[in-house]
Short mmCIF file of C-alpha atoms and ligand atoms in Angstrom, two decimals:
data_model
loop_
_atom_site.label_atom_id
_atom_site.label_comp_id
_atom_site.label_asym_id
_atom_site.label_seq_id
_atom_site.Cartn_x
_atom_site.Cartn_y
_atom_site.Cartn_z
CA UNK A 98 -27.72 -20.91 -13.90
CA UNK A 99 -24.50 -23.52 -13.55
CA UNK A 100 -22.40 -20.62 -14.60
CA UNK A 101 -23.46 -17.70 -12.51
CA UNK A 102 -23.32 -20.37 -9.21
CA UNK A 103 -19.59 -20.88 -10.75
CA UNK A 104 -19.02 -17.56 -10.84
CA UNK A 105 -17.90 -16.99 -7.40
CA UNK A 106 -16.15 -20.16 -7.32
CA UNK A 107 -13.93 -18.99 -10.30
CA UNK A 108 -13.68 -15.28 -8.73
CA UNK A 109 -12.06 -16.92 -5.44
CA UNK A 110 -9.82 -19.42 -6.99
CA UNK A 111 -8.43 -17.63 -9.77
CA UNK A 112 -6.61 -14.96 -7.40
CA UNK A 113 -5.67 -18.21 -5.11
CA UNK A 114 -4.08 -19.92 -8.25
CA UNK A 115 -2.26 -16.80 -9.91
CA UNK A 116 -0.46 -16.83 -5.74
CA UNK A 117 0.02 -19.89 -6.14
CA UNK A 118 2.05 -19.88 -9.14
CA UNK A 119 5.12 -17.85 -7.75
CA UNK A 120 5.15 -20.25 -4.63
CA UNK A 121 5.23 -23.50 -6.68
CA UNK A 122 7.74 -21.54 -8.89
CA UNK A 123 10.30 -20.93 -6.03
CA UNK A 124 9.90 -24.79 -4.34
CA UNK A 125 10.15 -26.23 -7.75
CA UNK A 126 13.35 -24.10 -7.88
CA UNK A 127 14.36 -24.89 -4.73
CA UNK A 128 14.14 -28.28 -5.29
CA UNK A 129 16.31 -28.18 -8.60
CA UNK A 130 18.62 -26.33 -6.62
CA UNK A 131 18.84 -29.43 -3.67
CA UNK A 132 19.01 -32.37 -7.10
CA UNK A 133 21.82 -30.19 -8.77
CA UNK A 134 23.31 -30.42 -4.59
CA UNK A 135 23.24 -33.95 -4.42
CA UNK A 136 24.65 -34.07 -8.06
CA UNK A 137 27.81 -32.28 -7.40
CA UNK A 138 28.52 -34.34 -4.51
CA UNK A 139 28.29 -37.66 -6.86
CA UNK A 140 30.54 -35.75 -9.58
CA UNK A 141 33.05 -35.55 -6.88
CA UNK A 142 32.93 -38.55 -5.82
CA UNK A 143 33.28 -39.89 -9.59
CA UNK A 144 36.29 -37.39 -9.63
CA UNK A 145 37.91 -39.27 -6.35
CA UNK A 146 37.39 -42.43 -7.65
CA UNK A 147 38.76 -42.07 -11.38
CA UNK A 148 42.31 -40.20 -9.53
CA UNK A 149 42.47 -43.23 -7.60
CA UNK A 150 42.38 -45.28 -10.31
CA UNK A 151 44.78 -43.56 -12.18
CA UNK A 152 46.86 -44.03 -8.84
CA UNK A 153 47.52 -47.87 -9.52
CA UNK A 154 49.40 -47.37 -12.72
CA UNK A 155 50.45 -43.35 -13.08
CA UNK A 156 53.47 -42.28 -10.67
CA UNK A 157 52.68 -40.20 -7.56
CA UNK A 158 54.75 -36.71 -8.93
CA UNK A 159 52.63 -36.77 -12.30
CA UNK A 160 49.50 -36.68 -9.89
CA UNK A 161 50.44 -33.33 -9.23
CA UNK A 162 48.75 -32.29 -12.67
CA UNK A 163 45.62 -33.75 -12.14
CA UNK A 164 42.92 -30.96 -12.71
CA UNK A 165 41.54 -30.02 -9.09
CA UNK A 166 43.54 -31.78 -7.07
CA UNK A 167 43.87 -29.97 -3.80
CA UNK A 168 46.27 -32.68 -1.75
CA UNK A 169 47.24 -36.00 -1.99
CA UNK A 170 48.52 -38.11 1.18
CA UNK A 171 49.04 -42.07 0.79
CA UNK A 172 48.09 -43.78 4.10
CA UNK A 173 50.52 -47.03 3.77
CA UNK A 174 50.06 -48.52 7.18
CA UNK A 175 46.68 -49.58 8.89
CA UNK A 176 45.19 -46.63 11.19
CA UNK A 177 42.47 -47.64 13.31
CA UNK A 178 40.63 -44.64 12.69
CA UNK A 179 40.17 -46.01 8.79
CA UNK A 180 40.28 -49.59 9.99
CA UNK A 181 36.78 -49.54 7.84
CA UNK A 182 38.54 -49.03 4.26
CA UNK A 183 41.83 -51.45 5.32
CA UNK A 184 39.67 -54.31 5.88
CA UNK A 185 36.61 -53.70 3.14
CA UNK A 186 33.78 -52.95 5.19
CA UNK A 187 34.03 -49.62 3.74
CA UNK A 188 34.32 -48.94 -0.24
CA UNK A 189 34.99 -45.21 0.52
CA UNK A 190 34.80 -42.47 2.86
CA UNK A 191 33.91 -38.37 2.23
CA UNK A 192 33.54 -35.24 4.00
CA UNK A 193 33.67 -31.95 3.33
CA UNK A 194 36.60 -29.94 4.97
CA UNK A 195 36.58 -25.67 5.31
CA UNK A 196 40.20 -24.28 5.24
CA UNK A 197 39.51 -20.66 5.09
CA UNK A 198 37.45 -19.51 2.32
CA UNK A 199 37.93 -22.65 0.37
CA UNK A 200 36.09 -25.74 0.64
CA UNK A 201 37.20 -29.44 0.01
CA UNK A 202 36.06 -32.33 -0.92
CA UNK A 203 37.68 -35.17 1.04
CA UNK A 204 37.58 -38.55 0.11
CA UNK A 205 39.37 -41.78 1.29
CA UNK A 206 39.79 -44.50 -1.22
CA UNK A 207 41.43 -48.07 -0.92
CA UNK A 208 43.78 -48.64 -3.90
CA UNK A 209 46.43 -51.39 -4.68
CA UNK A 210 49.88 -50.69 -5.85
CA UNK A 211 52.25 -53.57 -6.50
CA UNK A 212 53.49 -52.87 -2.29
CA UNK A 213 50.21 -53.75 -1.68
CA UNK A 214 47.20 -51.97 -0.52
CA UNK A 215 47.05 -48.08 0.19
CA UNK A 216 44.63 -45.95 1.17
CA UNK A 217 44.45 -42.40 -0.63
CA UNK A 218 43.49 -39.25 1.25
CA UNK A 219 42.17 -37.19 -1.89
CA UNK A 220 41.39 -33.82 -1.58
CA UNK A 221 39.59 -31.86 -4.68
CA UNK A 222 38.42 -27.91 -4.56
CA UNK A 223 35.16 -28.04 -4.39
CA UNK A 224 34.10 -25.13 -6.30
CA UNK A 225 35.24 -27.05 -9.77
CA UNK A 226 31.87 -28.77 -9.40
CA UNK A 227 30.11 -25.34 -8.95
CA UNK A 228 29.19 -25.13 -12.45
CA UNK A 229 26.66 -27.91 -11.83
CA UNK A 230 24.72 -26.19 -9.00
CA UNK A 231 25.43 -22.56 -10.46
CA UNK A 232 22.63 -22.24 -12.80
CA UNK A 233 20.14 -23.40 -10.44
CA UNK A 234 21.07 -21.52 -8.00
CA UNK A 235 20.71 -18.37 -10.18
CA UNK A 236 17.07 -19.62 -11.23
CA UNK A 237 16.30 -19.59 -7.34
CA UNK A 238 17.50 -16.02 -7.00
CA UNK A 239 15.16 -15.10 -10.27
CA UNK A 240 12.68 -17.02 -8.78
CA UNK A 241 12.32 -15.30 -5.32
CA UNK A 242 12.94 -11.61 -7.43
CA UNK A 243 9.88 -12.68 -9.86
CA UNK A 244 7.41 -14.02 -7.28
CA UNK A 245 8.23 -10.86 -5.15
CA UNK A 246 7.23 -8.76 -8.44
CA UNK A 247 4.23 -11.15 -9.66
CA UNK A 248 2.86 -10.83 -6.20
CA UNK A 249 3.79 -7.53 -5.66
CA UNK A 250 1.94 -6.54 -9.07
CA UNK A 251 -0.90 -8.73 -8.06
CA UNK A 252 -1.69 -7.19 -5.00
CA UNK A 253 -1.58 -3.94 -6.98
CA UNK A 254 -3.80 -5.20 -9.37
CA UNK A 255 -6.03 -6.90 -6.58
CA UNK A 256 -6.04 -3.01 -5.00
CA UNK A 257 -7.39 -1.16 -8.56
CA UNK A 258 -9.37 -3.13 -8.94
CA UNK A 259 -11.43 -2.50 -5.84
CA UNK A 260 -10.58 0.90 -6.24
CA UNK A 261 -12.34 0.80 -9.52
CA UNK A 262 -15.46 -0.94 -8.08
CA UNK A 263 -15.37 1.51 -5.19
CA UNK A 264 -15.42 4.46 -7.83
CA UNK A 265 -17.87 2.78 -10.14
CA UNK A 266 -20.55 2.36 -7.36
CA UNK A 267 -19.47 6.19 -6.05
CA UNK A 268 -20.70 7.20 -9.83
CA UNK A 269 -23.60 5.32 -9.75
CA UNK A 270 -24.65 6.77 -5.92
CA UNK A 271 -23.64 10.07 -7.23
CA UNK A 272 -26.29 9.57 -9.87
CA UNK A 273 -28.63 8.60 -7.97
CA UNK A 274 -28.31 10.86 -5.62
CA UNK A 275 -28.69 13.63 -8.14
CA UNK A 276 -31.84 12.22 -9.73
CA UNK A 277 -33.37 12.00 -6.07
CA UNK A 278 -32.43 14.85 -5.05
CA UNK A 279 -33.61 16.55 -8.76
CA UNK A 280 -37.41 14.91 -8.00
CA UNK A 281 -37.33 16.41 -4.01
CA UNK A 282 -36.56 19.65 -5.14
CA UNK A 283 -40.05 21.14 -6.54
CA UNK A 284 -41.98 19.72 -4.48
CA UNK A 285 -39.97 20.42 -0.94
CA UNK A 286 -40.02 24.17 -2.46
CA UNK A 287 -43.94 23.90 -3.11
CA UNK A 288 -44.36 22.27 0.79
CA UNK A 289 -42.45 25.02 2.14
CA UNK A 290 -43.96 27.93 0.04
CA UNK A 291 -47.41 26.81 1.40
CA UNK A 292 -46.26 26.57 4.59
CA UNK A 293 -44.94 30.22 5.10
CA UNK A 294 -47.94 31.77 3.35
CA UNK A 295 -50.10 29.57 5.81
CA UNK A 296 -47.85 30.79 8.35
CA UNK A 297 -48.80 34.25 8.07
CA UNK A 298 -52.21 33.96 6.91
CA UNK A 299 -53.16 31.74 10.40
CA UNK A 300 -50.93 34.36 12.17
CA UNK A 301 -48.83 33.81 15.46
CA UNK A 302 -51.42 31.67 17.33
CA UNK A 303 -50.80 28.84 14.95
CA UNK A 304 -47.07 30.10 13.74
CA UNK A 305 -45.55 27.55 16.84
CA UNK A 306 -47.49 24.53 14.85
CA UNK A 307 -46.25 25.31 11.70
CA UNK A 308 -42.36 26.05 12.70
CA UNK A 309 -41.43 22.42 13.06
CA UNK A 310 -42.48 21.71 9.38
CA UNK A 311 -40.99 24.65 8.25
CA UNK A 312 -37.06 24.46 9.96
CA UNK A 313 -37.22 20.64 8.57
CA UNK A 314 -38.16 21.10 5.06
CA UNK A 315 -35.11 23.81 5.72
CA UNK A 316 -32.43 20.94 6.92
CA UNK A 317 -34.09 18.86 4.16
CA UNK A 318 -33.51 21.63 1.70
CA UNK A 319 -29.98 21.50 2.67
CA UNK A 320 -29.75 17.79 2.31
CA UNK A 321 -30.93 18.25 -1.72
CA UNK A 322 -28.27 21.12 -1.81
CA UNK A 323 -25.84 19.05 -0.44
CA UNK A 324 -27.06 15.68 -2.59
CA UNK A 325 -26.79 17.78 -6.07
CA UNK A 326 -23.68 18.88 -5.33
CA UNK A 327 -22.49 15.30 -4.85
CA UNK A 328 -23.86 13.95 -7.68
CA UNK A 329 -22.58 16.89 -9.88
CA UNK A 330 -19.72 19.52 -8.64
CA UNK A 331 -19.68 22.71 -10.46
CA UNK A 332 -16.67 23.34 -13.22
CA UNK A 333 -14.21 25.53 -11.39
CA UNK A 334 -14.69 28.83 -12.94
CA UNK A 335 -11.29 30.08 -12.49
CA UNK A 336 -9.65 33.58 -11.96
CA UNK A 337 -6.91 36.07 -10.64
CA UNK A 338 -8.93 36.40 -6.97
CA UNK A 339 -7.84 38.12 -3.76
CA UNK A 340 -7.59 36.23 -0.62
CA UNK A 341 -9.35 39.20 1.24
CA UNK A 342 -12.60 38.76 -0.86
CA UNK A 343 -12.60 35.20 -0.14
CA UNK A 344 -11.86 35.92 3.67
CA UNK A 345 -14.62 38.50 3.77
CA UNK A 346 -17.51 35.88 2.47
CA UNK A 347 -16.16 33.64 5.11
CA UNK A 348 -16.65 35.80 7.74
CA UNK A 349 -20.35 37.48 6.75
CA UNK A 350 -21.22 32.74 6.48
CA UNK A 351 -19.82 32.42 10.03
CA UNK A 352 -21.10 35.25 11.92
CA UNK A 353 -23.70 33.19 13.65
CA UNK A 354 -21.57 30.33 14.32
CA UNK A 355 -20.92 31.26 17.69
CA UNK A 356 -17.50 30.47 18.19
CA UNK A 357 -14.87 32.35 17.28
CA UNK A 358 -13.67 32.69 13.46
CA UNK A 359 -9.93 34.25 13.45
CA UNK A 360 -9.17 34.50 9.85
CA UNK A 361 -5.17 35.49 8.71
CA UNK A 362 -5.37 38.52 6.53
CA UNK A 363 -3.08 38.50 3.88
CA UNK A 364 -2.63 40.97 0.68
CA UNK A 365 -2.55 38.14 -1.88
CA UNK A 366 -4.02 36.85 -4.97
CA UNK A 367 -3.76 33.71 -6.75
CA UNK A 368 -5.66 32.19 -9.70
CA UNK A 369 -8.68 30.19 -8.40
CA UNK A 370 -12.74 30.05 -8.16
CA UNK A 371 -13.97 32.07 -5.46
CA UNK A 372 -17.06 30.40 -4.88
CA UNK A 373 -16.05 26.88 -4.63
CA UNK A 374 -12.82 27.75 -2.20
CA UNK A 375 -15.12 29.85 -0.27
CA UNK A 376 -17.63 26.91 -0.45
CA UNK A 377 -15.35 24.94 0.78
CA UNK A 378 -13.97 26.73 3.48
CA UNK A 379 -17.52 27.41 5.09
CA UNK A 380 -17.67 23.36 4.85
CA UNK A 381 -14.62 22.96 7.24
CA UNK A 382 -15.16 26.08 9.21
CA UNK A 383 -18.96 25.00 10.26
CA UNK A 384 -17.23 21.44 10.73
CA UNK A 385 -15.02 22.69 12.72
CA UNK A 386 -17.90 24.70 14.85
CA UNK A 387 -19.90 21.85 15.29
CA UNK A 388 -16.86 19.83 17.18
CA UNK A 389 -16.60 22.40 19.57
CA UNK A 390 -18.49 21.38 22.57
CA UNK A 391 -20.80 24.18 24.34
CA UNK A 392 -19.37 24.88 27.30
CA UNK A 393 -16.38 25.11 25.98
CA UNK A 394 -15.30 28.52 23.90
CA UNK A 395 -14.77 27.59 20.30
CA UNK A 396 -11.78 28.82 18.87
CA UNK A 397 -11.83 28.49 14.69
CA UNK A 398 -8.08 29.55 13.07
CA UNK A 399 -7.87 29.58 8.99
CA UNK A 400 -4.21 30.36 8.34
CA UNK A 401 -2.38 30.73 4.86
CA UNK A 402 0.97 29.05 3.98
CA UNK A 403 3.29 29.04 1.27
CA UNK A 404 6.34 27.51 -0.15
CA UNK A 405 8.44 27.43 -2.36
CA UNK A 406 7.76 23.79 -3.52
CA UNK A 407 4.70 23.70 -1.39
CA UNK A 408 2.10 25.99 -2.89
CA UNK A 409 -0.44 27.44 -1.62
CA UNK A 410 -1.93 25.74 2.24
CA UNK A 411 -5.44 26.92 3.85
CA UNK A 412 -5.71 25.43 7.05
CA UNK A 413 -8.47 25.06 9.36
CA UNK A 414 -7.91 24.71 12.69
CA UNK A 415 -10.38 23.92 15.67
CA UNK A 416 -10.00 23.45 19.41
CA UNK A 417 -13.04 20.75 19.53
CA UNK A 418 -13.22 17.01 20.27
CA UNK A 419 -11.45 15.58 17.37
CA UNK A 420 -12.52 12.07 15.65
CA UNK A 421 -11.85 8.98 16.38
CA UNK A 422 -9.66 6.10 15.26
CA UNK A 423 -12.68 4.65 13.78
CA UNK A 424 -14.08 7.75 12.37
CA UNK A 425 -10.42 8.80 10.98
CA UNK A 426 -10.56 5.72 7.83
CA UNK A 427 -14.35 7.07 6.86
CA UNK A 428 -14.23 10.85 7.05
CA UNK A 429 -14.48 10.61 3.31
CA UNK A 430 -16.70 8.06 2.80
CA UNK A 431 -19.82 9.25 1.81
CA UNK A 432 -23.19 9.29 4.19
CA UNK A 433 -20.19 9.04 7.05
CA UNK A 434 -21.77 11.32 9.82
CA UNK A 435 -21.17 10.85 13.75
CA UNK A 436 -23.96 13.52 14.05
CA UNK A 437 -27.64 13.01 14.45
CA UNK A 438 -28.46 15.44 12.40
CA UNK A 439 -25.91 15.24 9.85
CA UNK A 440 -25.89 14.27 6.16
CA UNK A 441 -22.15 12.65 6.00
CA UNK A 442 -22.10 14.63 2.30
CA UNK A 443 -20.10 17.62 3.87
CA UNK A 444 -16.58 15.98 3.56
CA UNK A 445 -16.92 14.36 0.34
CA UNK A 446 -18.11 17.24 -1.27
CA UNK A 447 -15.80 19.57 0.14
CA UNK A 448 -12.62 17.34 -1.15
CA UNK A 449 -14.79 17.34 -4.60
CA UNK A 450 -14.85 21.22 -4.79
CA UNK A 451 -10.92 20.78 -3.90
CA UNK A 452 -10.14 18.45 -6.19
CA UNK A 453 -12.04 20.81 -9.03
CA UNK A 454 -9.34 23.42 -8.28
CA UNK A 455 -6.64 21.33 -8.61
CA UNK A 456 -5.96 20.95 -4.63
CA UNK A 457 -6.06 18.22 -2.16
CA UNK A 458 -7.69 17.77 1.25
CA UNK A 459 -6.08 16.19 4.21
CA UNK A 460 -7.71 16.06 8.00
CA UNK A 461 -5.56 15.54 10.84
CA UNK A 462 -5.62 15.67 14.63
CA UNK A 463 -4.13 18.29 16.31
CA UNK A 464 -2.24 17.43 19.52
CA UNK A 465 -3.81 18.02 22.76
CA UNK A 466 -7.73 18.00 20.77
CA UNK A 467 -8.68 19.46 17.91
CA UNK A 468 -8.68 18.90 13.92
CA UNK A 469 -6.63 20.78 11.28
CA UNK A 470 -8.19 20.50 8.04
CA UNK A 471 -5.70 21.71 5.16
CA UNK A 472 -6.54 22.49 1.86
CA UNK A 473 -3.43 21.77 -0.13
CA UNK A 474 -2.81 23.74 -3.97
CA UNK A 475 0.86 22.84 -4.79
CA UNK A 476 0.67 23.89 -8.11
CA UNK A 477 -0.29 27.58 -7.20
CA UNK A 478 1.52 30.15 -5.79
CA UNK A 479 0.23 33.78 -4.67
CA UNK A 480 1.40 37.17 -5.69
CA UNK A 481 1.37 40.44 -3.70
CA UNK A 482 -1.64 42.73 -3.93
P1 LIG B 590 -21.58 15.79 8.51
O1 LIG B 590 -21.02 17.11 8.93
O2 LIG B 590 -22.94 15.87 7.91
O3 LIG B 590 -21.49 14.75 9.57
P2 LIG B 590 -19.16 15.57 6.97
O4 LIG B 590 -18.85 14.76 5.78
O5 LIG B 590 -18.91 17.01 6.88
O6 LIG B 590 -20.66 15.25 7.32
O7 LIG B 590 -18.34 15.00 8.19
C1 LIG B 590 -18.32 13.61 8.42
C2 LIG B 590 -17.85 13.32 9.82
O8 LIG B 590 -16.46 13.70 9.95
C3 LIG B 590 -18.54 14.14 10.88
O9 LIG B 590 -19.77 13.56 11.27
C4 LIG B 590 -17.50 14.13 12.01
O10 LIG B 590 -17.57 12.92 12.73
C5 LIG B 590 -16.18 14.13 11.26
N1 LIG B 590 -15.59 15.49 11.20
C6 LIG B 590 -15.58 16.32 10.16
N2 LIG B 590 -14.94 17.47 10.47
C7 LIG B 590 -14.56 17.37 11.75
C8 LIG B 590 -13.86 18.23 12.68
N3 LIG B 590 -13.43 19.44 12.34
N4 LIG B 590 -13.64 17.76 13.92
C9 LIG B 590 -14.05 16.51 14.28
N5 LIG B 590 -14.70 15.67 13.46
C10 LIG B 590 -14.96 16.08 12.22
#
């Protein structure tokens, strides 16, 4: 009981906690990279302090050889602006000082030579203290390269993962929609049987009552069609086929469309399953009809392309009203319909059938109105018949 009210507790903060990680990971670097900083600066400073040291007792010209010694100048008379150091207010002074590409630590330190005081102007490259900072500087750069990746891969991971849920609960609709539809069948078939023989025994006088029942147990015929070929696609049955055989079914299935079907005529053959490409077609060609508003004079184009890396293209062209922004992200989802009479299977199925020929299937819009469904083999390519 505790655990399954945890459950969604854990589901939420795991995700939250394996972002996290990457962020900590790059301030925690960050701030190792600010310490190491502050470090250099104080092993500079050490530097400064132990040359001028050295300056009391070791003569100026052997100074020369100090490691990292940039320049030397011995301030032997007061100057107001370092009034601070001549009269020990001020222990020392730094600053950092660009002279072209090179940066220098500058640091002004009180001293005392037999003369009397001095004040040293010491100047040390900066970059021999890069060695402290270097290494953490790298681990920042991994840092920001590995959180990219980790969160990178996460989102990935995030993504197949609800692609896999989406697919699981696609399989288990599909399933269901195949047992459902397996249980309608019969007795839709008996309902319909009945009603034509009653149909003609009762004659024309009652033919006008019975019509309704019978054109919807039609569209709900359909809808079982359409459901068991959801659930379960037919294995593509495959062989060498002409394009004109396939052209000619598609033409006798859209006769009564009522808009016009121009379909390219082409002396080809490839290697593919007749039915389900001509299944498919009809799909997108009576899609493509329905679009087409009535008063204005449908025009449905199904042109062949080929390349040489492209294989074989069908395309399906309309001139009706096109989808919508909204509608374009759920063509494919299933039970999707903008109709009122429409099942939403048509789509899915149809990229199904494609997909069982080794093709894809694409919808765009077509400029100016319109859709241009293209069924995509790049795999295949025709030869001449
Ligand atoms: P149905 O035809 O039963 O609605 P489909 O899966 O075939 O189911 O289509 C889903 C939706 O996609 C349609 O309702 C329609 O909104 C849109 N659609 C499909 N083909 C076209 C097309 N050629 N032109 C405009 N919209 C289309």
């Amino acid at each position: 009981m505790v655990t399954s009210r945890l459950q969604p507790l854990v589901r939420m903060l795991l995700p939250l906690a394996v972002a996290l990680m990457p962020v900590a990971w790059i301030v925690t670097s960050i701030r190792t990279w600010q310490a190491m900083g502050e470090q250099r600066v104080v092993y500079l400073r050490h530097r400064a302090a132990m040359i001028a040291g050295r300056l009391e007792t070791v003569p100026d010209e052997l100074m020369e050889q100090e490691p990292g010694l940039a320049g030397l100048v011995f301030y032997v008379n007061e100057t107001p602006e370092l009034s601070g150091l001549w009269n020990g207010q001020e222990l020392f002074r730094t600053e950092t000082v660009r002279t072209g590409e090179r940066e220098l630590f500058r640091a002004y330190v009180p001293f005392h030579r037999q003369e009397g005081l001095r004040i040293a102007r010491i100047d040390l490259d900066a970059s021999e203290a890069d060695f402290l900072v270097a290494h953490a500087r790298n681990g920042l750069v991994i840092a920001c390269i590995g959180s990219t990746a980790w969160l990178g891969m996460l989102a990935y991971a995030m993504r197949a993962q609800r692609r896999q849920a989406e697919l699981a609960h696609m399989a288990e609709l599909g399933k269901m929609s195949a047992v459902l539809a397996h249980e309608i069948r019969n007795p839709l078939g008996t309902i319909k049987g009945f009603t034509q023989l009653l149909a003609e025994r009762l004659g024309a006088a009652h033919r006008e009552l019975l019509e309704p029942i019978l054109s919807e147990t039609s569209r709900l015929e359909q809808l079982v069609r359409d459901l068991l070929l959801y659930g379960r696609p037919p294995a593509a049955r495959e062989r060498e086929c002409q394009w004109a055989e396939v052209r000619a079914g598609l033409l006798v299935r859209m006769r009564q469309s009522g808009a016009r079907v121009e379909c390219e005529s082409r002396a080809v053959s490839w290697k593919t399953d007749p039915e389900l490409l001509l299944q498919a077609l009809v799909n997108l060609a009576q899609n493509a009809v329905e679009s087409i508003p009535a008063e204005r004079e449908g025009v449905v184009r199904v042109s062949l392309e080929s390349g040489a890396h492209l294989g074989i293209a069908i395309a399906v062209t309309d001139n009706g009203i096109g989808f919508s922004d909204e509608a374009r992200g759920r063509l494919f989802e299933p039970f999707f319909t903008t109709k009122a009479t429409g099942t939403g299977l048509g789509l899915v199925i149809t990229r199904k059938l494609t997909e069982s020929l080794g093709g894809t299937l694409e919808l765009t819009a077509v400029e100016g109105g319109g859709t241009r469904a293209v069924l995509r083999f790049r795999e295949r390519s025709w030869n001449a018949c």
